PDB file of C-alpha atoms and ligand atoms in Angstrom:
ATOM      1  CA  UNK A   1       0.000   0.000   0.000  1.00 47.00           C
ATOM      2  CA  UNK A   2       2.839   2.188   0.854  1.00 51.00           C
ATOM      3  CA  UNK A   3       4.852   1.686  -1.897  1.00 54.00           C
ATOM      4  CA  UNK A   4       1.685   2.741  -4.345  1.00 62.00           C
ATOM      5  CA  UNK A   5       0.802   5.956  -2.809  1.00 64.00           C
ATOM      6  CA  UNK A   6       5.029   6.974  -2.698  1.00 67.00           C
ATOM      7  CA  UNK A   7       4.557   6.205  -6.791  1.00 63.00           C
ATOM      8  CA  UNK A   8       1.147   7.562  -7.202  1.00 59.00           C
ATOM      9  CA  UNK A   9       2.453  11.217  -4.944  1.00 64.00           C
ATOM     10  CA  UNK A  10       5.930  10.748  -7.319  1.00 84.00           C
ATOM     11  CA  UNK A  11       3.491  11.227 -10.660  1.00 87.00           C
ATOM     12  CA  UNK A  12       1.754  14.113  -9.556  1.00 91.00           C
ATOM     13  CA  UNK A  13       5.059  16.134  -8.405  1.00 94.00           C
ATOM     14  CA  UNK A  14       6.528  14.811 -11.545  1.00 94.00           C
ATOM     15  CA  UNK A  15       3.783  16.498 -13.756  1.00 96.00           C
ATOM     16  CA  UNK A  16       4.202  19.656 -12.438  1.00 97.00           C
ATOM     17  CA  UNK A  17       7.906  19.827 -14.225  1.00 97.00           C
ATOM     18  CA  UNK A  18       8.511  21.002 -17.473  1.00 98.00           C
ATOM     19  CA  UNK A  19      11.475  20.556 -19.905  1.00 98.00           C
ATOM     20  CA  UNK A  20      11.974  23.042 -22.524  1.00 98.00           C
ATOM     21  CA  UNK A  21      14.196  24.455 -24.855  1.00 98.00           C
ATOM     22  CA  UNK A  22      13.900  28.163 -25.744  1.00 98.00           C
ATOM     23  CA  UNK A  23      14.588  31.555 -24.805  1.00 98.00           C
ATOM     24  CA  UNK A  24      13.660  32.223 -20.945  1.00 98.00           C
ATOM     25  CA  UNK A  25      12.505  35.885 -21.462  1.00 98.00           C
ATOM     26  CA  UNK A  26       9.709  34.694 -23.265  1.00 98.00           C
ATOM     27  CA  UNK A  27       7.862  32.940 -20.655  1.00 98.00           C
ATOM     28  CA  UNK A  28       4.366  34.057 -19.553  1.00 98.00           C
ATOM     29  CA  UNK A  29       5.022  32.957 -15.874  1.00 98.00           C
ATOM     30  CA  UNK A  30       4.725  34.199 -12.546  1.00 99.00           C
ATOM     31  CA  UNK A  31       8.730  34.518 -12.324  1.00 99.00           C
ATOM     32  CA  UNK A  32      11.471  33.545 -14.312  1.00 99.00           C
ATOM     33  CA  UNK A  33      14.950  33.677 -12.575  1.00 99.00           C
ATOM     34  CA  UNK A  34      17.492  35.380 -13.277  1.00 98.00           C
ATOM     35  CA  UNK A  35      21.265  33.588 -13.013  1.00 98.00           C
ATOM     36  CA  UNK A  36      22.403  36.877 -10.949  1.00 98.00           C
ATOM     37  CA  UNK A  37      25.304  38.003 -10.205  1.00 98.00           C
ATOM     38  CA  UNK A  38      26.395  39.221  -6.478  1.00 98.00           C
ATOM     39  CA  UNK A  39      25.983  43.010  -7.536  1.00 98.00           C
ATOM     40  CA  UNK A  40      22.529  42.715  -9.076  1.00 98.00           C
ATOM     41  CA  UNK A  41      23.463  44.760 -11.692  1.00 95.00           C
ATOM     42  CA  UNK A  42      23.253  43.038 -14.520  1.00 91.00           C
ATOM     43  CA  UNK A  43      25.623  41.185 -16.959  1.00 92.00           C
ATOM     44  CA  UNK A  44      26.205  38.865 -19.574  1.00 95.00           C
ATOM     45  CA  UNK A  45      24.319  35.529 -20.605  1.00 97.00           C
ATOM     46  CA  UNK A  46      21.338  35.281 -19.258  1.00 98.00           C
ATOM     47  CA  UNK A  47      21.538  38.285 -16.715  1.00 98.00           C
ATOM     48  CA  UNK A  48      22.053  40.490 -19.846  1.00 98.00           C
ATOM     49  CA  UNK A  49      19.511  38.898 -21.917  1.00 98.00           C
ATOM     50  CA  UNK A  50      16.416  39.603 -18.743  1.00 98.00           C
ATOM     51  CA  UNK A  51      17.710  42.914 -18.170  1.00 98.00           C
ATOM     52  CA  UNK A  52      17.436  43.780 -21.894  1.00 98.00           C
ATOM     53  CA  UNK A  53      14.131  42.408 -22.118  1.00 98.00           C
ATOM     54  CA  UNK A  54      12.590  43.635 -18.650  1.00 98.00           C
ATOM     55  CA  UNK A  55      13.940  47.375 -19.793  1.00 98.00           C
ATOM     56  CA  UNK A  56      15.939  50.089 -17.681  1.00 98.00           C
ATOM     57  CA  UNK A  57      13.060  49.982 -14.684  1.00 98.00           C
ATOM     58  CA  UNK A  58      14.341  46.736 -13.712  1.00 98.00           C
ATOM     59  CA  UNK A  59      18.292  47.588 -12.936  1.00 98.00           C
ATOM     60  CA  UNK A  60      16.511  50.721 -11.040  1.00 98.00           C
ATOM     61  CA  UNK A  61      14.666  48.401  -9.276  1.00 98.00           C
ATOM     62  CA  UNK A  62      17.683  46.081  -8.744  1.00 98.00           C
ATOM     63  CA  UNK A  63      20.192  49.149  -8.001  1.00 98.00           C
ATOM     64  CA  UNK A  64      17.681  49.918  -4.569  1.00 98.00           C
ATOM     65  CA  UNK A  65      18.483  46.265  -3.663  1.00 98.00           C
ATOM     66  CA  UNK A  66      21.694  46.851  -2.886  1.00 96.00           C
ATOM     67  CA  UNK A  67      23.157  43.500  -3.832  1.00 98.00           C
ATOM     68  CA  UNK A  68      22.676  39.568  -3.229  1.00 98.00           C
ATOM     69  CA  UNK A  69      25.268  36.910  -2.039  1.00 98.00           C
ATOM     70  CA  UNK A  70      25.945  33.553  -2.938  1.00 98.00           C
ATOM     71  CA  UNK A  71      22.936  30.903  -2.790  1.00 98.00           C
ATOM     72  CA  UNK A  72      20.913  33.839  -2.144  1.00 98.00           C
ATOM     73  CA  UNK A  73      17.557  35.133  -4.050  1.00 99.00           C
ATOM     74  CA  UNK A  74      15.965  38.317  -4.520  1.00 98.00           C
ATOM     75  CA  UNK A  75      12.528  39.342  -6.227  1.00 98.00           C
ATOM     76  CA  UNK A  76      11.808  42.285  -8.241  1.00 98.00           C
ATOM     77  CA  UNK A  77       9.142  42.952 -10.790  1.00 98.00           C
ATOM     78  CA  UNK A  78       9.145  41.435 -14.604  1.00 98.00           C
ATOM     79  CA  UNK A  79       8.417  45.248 -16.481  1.00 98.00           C
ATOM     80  CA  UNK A  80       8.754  44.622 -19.587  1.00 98.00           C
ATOM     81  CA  UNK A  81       8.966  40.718 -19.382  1.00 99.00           C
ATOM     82  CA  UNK A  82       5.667  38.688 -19.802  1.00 98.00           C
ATOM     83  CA  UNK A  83       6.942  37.021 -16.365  1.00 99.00           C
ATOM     84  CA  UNK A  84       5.023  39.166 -13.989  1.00 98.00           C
ATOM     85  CA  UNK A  85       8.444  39.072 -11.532  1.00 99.00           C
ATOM     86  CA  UNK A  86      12.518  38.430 -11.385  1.00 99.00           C
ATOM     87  CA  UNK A  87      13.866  35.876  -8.858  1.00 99.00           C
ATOM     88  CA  UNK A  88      17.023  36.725  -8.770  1.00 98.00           C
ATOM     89  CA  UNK A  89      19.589  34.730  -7.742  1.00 98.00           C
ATOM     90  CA  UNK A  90      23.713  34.121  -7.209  1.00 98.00           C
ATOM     91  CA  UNK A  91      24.769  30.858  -8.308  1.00 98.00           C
ATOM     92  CA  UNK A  92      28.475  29.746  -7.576  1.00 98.00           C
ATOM     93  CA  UNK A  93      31.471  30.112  -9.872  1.00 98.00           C
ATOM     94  CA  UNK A  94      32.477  26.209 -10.296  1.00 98.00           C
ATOM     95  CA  UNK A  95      35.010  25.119  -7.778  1.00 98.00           C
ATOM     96  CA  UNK A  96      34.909  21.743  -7.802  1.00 96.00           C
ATOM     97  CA  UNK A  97      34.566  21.484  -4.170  1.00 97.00           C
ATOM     98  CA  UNK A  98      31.598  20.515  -1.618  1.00 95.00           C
ATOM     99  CA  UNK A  99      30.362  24.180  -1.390  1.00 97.00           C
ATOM    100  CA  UNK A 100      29.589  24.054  -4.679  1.00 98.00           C
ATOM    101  CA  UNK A 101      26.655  21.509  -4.302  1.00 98.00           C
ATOM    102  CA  UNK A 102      25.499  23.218  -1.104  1.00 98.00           C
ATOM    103  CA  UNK A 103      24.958  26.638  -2.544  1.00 98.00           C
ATOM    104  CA  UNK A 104      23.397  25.655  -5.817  1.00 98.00           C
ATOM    105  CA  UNK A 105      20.920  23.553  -3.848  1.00 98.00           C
ATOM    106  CA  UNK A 106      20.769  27.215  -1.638  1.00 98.00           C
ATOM    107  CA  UNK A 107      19.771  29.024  -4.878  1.00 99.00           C
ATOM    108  CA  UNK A 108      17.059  26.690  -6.011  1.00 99.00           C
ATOM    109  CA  UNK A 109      15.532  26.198  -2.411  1.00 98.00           C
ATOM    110  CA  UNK A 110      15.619  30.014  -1.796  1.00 98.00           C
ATOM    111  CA  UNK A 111      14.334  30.782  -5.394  1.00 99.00           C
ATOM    112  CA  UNK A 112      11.111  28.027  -4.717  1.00 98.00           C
ATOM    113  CA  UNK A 113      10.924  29.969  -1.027  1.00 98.00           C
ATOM    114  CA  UNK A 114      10.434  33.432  -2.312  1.00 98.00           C
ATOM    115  CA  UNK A 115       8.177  32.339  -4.917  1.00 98.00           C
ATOM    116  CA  UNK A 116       6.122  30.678  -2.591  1.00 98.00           C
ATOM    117  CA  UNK A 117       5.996  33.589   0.209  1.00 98.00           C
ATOM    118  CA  UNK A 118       4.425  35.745  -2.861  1.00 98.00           C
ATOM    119  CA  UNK A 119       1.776  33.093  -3.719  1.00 98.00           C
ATOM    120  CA  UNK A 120       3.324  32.898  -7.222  1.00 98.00           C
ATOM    121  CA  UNK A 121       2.312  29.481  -8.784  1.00 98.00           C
ATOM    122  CA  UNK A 122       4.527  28.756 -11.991  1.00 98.00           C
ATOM    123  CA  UNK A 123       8.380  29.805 -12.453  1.00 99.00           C
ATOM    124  CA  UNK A 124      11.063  29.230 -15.057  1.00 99.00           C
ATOM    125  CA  UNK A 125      14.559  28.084 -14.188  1.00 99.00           C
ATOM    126  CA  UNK A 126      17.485  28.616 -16.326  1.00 98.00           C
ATOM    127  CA  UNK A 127      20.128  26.279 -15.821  1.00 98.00           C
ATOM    128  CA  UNK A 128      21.941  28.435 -13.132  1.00 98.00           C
ATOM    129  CA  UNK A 129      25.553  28.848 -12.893  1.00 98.00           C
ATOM    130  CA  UNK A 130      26.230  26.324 -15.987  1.00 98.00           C
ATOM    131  CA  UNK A 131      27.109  28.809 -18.361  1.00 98.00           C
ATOM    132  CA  UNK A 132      30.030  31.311 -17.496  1.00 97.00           C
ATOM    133  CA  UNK A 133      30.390  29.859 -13.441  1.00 98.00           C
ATOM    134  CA  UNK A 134      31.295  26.845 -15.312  1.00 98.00           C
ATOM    135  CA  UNK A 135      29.048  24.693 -13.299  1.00 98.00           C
ATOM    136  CA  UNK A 136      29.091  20.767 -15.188  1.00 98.00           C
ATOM    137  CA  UNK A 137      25.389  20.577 -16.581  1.00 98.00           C
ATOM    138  CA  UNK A 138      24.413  16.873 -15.691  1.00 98.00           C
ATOM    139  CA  UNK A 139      25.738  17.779 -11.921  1.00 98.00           C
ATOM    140  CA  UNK A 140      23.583  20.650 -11.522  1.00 98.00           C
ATOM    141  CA  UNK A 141      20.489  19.652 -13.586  1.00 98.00           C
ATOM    142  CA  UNK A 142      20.126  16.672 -10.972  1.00 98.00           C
ATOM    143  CA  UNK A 143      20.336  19.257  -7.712  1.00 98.00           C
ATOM    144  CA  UNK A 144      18.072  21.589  -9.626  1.00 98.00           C
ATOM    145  CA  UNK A 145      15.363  18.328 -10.191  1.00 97.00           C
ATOM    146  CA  UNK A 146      15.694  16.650  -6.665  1.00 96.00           C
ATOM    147  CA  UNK A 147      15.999  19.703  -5.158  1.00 98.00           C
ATOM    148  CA  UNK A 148      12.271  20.617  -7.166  1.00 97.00           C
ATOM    149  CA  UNK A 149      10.822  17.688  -6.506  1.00 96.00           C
ATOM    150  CA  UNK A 150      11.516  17.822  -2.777  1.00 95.00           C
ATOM    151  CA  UNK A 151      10.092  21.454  -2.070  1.00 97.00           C
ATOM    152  CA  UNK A 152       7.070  20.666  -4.506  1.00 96.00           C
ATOM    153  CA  UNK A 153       6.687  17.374  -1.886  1.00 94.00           C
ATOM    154  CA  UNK A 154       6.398  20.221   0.837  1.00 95.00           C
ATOM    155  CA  UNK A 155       4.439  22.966  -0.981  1.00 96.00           C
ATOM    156  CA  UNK A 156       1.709  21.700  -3.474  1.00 94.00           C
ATOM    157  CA  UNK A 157       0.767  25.510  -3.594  1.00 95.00           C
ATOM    158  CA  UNK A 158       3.381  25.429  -6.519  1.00 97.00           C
ATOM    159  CA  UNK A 159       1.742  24.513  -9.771  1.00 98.00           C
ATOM    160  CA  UNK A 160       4.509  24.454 -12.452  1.00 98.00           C
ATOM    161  CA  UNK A 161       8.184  24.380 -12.122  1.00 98.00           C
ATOM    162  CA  UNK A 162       9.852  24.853 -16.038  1.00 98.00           C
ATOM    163  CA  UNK A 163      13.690  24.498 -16.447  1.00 98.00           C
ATOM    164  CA  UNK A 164      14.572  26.031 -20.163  1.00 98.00           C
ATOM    165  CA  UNK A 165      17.634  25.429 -21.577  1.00 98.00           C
ATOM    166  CA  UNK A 166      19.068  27.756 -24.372  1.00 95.00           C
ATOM    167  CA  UNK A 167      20.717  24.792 -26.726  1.00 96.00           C
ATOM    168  CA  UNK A 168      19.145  21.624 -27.470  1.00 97.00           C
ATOM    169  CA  UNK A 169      22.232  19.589 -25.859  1.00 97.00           C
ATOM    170  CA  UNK A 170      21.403  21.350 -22.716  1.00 98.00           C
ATOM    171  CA  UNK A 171      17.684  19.991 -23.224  1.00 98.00           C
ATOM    172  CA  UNK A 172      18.088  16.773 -23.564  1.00 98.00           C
ATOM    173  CA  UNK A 173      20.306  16.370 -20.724  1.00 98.00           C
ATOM    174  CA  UNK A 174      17.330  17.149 -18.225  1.00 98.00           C
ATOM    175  CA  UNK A 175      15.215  15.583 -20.852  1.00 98.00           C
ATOM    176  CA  UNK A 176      17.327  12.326 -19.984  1.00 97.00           C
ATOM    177  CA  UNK A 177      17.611  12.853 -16.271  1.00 97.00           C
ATOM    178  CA  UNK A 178      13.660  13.202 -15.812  1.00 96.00           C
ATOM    179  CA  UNK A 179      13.243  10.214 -17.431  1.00 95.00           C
ATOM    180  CA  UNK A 180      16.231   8.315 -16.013  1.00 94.00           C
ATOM    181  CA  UNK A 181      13.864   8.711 -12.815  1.00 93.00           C
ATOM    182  CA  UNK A 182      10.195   8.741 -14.228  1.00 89.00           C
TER     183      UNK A 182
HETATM  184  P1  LIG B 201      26.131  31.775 -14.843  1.00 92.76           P
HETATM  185  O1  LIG B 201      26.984  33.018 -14.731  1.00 92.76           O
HETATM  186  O2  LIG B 201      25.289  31.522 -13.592  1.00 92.76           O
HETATM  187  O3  LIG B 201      26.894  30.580 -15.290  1.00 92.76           O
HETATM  188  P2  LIG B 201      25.055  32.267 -17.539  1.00 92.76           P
HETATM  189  O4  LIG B 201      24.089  33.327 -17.913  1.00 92.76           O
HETATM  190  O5  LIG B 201      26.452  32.395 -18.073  1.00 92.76           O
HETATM  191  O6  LIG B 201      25.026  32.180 -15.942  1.00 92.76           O
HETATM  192  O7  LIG B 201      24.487  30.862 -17.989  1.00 92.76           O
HETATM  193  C1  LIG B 201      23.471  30.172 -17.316  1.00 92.76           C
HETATM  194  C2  LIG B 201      22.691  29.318 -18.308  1.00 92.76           C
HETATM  195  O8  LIG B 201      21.716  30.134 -18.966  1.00 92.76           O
HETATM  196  C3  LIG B 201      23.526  28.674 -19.414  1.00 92.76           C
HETATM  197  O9  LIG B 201      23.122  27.308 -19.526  1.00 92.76           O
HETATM  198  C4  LIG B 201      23.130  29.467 -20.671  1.00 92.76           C
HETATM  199  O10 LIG B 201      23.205  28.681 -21.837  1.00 92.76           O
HETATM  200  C5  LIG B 201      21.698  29.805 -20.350  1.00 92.76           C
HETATM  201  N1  LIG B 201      21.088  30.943 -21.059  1.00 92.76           N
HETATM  202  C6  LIG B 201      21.668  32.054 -21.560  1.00 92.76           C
HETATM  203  N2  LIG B 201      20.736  32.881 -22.093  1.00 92.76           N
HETATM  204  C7  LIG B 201      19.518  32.267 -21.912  1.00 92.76           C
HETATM  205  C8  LIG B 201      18.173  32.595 -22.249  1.00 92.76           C
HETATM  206  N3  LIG B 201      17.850  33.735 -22.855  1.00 92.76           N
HETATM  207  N4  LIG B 201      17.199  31.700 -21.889  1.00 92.76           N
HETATM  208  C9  LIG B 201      17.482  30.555 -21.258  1.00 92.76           C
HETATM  209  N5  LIG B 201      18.734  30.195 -20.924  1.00 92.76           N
HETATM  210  C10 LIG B 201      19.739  31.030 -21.241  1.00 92.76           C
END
């Protein structure tokens, strides 16, 4: 009996994550975050490409911040964005130690938190700190899933968790990690 309800409660956390490939500023969700860095005031990759889309108002917005560190997360509003807010947050530059794990899982717990303190329901991950931090993609796309899985276990507030990847390599490595435990 157990053992069915654990699979049964597995297939309904399950279908509340989404794969996708694409361009994160497009998403018409609650909050998308933002791949931050400790200043909050903007940058390259996918930093540059919200800040861009979300328009000047956001770095204001940002600037009166005054900053985020490590494994940390910060909300502002989406302006411009069809995401209605920013989750911002400070992933860590790939050290190959311990910390490393611990403060990614920080970023995606504290990401899930905020969004949940502001009764948003869906929100978009990018695949944070695997471009320029140099994070290793199949390492940090299973931290960002269990991780997931484990606060929607806790919150079923939280209707849809989407992790977008930019390149189609990228995709199907969550792609094949989801179903590696579907
Ligand atoms: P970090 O500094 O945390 O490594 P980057 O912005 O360099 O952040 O990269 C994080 C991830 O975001 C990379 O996998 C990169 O391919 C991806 N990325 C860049 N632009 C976008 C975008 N517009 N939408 C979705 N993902 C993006």
């Amino acid at each position: 009996m157990k053992a069915s309800k654990e699979v049964l409660m597995k297939k309904e956390i399950l279908e509340k994550i989404e794969i996708r490939q694409g361009d994160i500023t497009r998403l018409d969700v609650d909050a998308i975050v933002n791949a931050a860095n400790t200043k909050l005031l903007g940058g390259g990759g996918v930093d540059g490409a919200i800040h861009r889309a979300a328009g000047p108002e956001l770095l204001a917005e940002c600037r009166t911040i005054g900053g985020c560190p490590t494994g940390e997360a910060r909300i502002t509003r989406g302006y411009n964005l069809p995401a209605r807010h920013v989750i911002h947050t400070v992933g860590p530059v790939y050290s190959g130690k311990p910390q490393d794990s611990r403060l990614l899982t920080d970023c995606y717990l504290n990401s899930l938190t905020l969004a949940v303190a502001n009764n948003l329901k869906t929100i978009a991950f990018p695949a944070i700190s695997c471009g320029v931090y140099g994070y290793p993609l199949k390492e940090a796309c299973k931290i960002a899933v269990d991780t997931s899985i484990e606060f929607i276990d806790r919150h079923p507030s939280l209707e849809k968790i989407i992790f977008i990847q930019f390149s189609e390599k990228d995709f199907e490595v969550y792609q094949d990690y989801i179903k590696s435990i579907s």
